Coordinates of N, CA and C in Angstrom, one line a residue:
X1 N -0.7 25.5 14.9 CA 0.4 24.8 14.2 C 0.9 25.5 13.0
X2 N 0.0 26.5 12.4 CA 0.7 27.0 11.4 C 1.4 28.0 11.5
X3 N 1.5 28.9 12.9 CA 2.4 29.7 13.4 C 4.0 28.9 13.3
X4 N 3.6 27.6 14.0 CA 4.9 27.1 13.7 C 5.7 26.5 12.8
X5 N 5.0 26.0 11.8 CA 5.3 25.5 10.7 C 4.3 25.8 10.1
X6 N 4.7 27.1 8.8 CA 3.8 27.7 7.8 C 3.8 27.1 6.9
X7 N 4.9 26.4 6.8 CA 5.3 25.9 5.1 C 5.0 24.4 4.8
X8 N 4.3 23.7 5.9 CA 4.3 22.6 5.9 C 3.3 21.8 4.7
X9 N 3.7 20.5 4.1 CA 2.6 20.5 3.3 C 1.6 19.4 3.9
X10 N 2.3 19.0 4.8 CA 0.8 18.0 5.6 C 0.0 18.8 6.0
X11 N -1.3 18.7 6.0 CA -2.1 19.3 7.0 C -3.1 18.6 7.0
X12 N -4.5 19.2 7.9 CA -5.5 18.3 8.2 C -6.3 18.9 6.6
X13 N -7.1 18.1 5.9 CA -7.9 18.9 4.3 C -9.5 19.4 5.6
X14 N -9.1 20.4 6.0 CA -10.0 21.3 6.9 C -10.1 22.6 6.7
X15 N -10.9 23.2 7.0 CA -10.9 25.0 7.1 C -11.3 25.6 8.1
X16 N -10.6 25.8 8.9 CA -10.9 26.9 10.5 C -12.0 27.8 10.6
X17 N -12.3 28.0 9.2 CA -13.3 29.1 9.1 C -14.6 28.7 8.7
X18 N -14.3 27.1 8.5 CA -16.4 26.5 8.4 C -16.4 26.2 9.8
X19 N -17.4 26.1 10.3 CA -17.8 25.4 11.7 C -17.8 24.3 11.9
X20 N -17.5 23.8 12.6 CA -17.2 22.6 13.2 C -15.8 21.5 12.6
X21 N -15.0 22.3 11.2 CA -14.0 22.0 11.0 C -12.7 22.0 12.3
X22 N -12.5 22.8 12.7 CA -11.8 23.0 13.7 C -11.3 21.8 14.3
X23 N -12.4 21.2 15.1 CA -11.9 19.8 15.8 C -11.3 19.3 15.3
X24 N -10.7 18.9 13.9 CA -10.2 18.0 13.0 C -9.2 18.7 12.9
X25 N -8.6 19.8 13.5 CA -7.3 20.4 13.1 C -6.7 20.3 14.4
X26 N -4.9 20.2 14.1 CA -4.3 20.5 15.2 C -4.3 19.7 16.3
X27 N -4.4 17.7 15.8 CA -4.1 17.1 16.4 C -2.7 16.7 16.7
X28 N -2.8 15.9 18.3 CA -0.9 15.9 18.4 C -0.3 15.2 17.3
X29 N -1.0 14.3 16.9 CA -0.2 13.3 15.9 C 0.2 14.4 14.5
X30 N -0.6 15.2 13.9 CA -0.3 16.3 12.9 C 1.2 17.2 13.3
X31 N 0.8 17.6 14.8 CA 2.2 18.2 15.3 C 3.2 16.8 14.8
X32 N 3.2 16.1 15.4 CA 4.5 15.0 15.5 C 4.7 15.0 13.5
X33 N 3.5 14.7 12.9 CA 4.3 15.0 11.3 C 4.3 16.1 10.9
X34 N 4.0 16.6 11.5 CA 5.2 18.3 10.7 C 6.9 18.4 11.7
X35 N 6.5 18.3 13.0 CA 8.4 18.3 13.0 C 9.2 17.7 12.4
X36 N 8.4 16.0 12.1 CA 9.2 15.1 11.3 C 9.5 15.6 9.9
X37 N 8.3 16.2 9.1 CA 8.4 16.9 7.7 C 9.3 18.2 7.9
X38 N 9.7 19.1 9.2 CA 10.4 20.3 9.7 C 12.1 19.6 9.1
X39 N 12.1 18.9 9.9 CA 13.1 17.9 10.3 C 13.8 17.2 9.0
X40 N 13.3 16.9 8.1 CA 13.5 16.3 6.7 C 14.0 17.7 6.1
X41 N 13.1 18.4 5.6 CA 13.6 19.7 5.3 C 14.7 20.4 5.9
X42 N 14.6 20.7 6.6 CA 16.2 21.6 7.1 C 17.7 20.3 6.9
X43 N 17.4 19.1 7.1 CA 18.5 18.2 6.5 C 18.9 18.1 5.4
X44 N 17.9 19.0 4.3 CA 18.1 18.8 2.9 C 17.9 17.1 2.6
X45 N 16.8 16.6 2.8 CA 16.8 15.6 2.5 C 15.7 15.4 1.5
X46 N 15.6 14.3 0.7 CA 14.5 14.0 0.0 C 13.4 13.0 0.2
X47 N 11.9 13.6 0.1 CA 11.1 12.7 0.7 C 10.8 11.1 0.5
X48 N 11.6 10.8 -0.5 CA 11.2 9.2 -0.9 C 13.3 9.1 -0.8
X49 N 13.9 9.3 0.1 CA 15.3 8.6 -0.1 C 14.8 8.4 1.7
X50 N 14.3 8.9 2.1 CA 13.8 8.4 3.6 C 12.9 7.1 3.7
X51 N 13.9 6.5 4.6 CA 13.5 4.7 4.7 C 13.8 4.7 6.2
X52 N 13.8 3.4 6.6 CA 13.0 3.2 7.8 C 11.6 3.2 9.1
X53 N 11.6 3.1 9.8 CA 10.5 3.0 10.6 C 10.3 4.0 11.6
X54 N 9.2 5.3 11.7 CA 8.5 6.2 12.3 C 7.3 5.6 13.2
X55 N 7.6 5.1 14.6 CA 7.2 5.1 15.5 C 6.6 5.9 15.6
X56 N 4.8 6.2 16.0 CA 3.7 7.2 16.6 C 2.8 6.6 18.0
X57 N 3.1 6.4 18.9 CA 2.5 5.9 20.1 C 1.7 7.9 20.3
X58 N 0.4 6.9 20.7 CA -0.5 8.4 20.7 C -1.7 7.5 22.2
X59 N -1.9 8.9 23.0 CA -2.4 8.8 24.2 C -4.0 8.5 24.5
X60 N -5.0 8.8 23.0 CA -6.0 8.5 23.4 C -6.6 7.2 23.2
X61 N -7.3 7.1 24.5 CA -7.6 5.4 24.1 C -8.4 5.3 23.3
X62 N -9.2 6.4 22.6 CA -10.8 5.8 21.8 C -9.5 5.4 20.6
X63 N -8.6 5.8 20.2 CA -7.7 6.0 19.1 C -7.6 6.8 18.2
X64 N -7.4 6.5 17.0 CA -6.5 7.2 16.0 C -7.9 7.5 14.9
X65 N -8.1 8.8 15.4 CA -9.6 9.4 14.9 C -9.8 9.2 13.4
X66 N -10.7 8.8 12.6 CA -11.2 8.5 11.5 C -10.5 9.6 10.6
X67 N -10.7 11.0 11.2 CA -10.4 12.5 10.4 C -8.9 12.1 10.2
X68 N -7.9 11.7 10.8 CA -6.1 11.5 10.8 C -6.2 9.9 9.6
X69 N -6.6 9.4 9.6 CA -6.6 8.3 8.5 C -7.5 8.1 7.6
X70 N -8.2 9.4 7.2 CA -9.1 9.2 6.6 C -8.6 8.9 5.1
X71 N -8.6 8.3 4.2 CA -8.1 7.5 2.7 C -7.4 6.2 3.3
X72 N -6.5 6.3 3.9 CA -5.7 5.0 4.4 C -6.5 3.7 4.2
X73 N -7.5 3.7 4.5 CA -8.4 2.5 4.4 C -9.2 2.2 3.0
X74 N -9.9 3.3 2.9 CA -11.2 3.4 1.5 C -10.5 4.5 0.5
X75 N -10.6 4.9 -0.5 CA -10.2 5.9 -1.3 C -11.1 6.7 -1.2
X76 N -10.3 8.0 -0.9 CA -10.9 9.4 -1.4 C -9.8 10.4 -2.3
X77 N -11.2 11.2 -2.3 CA -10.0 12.2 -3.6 C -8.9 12.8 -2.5
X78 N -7.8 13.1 -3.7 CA -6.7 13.8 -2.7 C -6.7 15.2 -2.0
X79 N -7.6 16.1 -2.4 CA -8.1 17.0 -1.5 C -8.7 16.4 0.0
X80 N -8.8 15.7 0.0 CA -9.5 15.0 1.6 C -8.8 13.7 2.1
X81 N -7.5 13.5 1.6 CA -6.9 12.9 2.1 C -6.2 13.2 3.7
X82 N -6.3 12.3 4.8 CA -6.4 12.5 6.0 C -4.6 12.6 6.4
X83 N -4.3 13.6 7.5 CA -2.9 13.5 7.4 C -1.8 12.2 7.3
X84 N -2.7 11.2 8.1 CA -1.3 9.8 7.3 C -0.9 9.0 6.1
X85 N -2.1 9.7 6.1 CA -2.6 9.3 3.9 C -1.7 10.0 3.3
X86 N -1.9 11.3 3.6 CA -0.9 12.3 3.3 C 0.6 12.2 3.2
X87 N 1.4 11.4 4.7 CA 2.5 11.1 5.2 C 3.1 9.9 4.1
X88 N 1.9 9.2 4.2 CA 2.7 7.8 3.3 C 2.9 7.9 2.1
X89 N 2.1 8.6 1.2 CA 2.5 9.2 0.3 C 3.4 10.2 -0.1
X90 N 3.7 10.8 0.4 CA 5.3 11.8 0.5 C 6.1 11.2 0.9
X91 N 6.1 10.2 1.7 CA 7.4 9.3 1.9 C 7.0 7.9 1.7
X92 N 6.9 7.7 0.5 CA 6.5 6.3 0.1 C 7.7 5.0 1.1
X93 N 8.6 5.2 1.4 CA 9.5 4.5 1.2 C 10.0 4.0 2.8
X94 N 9.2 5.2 4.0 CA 8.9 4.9 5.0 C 7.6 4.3 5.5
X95 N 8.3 3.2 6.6 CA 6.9 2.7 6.9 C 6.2 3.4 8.1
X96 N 5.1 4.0 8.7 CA 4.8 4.6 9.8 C 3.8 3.1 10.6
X97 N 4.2 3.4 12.1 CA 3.5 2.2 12.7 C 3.1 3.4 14.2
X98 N 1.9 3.4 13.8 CA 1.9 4.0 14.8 C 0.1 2.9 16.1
X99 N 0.3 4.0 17.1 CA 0.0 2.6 18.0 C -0.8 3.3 19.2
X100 N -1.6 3.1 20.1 CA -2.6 3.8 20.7 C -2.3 3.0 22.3
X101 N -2.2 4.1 23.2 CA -2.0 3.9 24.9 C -3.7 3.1 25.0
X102 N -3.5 1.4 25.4 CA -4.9 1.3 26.0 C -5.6 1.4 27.2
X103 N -6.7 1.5 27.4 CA -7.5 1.8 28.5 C -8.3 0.7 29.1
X104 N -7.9 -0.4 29.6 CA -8.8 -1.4 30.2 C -10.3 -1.2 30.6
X105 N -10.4 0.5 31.0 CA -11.5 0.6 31.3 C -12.4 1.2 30.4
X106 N -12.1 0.9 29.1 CA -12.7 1.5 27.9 C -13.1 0.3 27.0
X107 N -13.9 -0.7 26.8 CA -13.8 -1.9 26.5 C -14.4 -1.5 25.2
X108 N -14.8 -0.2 24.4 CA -15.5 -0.2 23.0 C -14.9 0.9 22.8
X109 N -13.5 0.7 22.5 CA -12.8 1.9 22.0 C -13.3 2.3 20.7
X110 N -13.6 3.8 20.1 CA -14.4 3.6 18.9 C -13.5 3.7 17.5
X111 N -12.3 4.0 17.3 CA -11.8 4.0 16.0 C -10.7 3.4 16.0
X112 N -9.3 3.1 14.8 CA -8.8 2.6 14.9 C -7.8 2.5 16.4
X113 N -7.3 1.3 16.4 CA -6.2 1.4 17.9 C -4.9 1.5 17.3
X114 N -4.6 1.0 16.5 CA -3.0 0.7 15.4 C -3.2 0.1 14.4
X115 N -1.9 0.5 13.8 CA -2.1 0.4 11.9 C -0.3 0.6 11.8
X116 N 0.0 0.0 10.2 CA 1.4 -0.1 9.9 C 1.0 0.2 8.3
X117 N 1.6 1.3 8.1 CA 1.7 1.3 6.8 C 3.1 2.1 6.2
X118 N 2.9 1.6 4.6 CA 4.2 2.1 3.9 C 4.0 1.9 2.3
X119 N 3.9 3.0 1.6 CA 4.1 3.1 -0.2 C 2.5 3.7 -0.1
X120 N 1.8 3.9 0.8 CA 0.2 4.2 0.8 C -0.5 3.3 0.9
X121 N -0.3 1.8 1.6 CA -0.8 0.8 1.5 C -1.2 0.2 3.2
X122 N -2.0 -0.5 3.9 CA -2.0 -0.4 5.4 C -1.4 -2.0 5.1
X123 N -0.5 -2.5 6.0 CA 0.1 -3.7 5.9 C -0.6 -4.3 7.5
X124 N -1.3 -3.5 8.1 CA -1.4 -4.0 9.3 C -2.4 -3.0 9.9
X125 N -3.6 -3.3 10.6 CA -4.6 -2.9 11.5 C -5.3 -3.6 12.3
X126 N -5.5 -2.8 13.8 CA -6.1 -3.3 14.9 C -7.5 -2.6 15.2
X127 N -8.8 -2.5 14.8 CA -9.8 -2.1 15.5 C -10.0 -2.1 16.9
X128 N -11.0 -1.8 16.6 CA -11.4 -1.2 18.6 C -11.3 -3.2 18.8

């Protein structure tokens, strides 16, 4: 991902070079907010004049892994804020709803399924 977008300021608060960091990098939902943050940028736009609703429908059924929303729920420092933590706070002014493909045959999905948030606040969550 940083081949493709170097400049980006989302990213996962991970390091490629400790072990076992890795997994936590370079999930598709990180791709989907950097083209969106690509996408803002080259329109010359500014991050809090962006309003409206960012749809994220994402394919795993366990869900929307702890590492991608990590602060969203509990506070942490801003160094370890998880990429949507990240997102809502640079665009306070968008709400993101994003939402998980389910699996009938997975009846103990383990992390969140969907969530709605906007200003850095969750207005809305579904656990497993």
């Amino acid at each position: 991902m940083d081949e493709l977008y170097p400049g980006r300021e989302i990213k996962a608060p991970y390091n490629r070079a400790i072990r076992g960091h890795a997994q936590f990098m370079d999930h598709a939902e990180e791709g989907i907010i950097a083209e969106f943050e690509d996408a803002v940028k080259k329109a010359r736009l500014k991050p809090e004049d962006m309003k409206g609703t960012l749809y994220i429908h994402q394919s795993n059924p366990n869900g929307i892994c702890n590492k991608c929303t990590k602060g969203l729920f509990d506070p942490v420092p801003d160094d370890e804020r998880g990429i949507f933590k990240q997102m809502t706070d640079m665009y306070p002014n968008l709400k993101i709803k994003v939402s998980t493909e389910i699996n009938p045959n997975l009846p103990y999905p383990r992390d969140t399924l969907s969530f709605e948030v906007i200003n850095g606040l969750p207005e809305k969550m579904w656990l497993k």
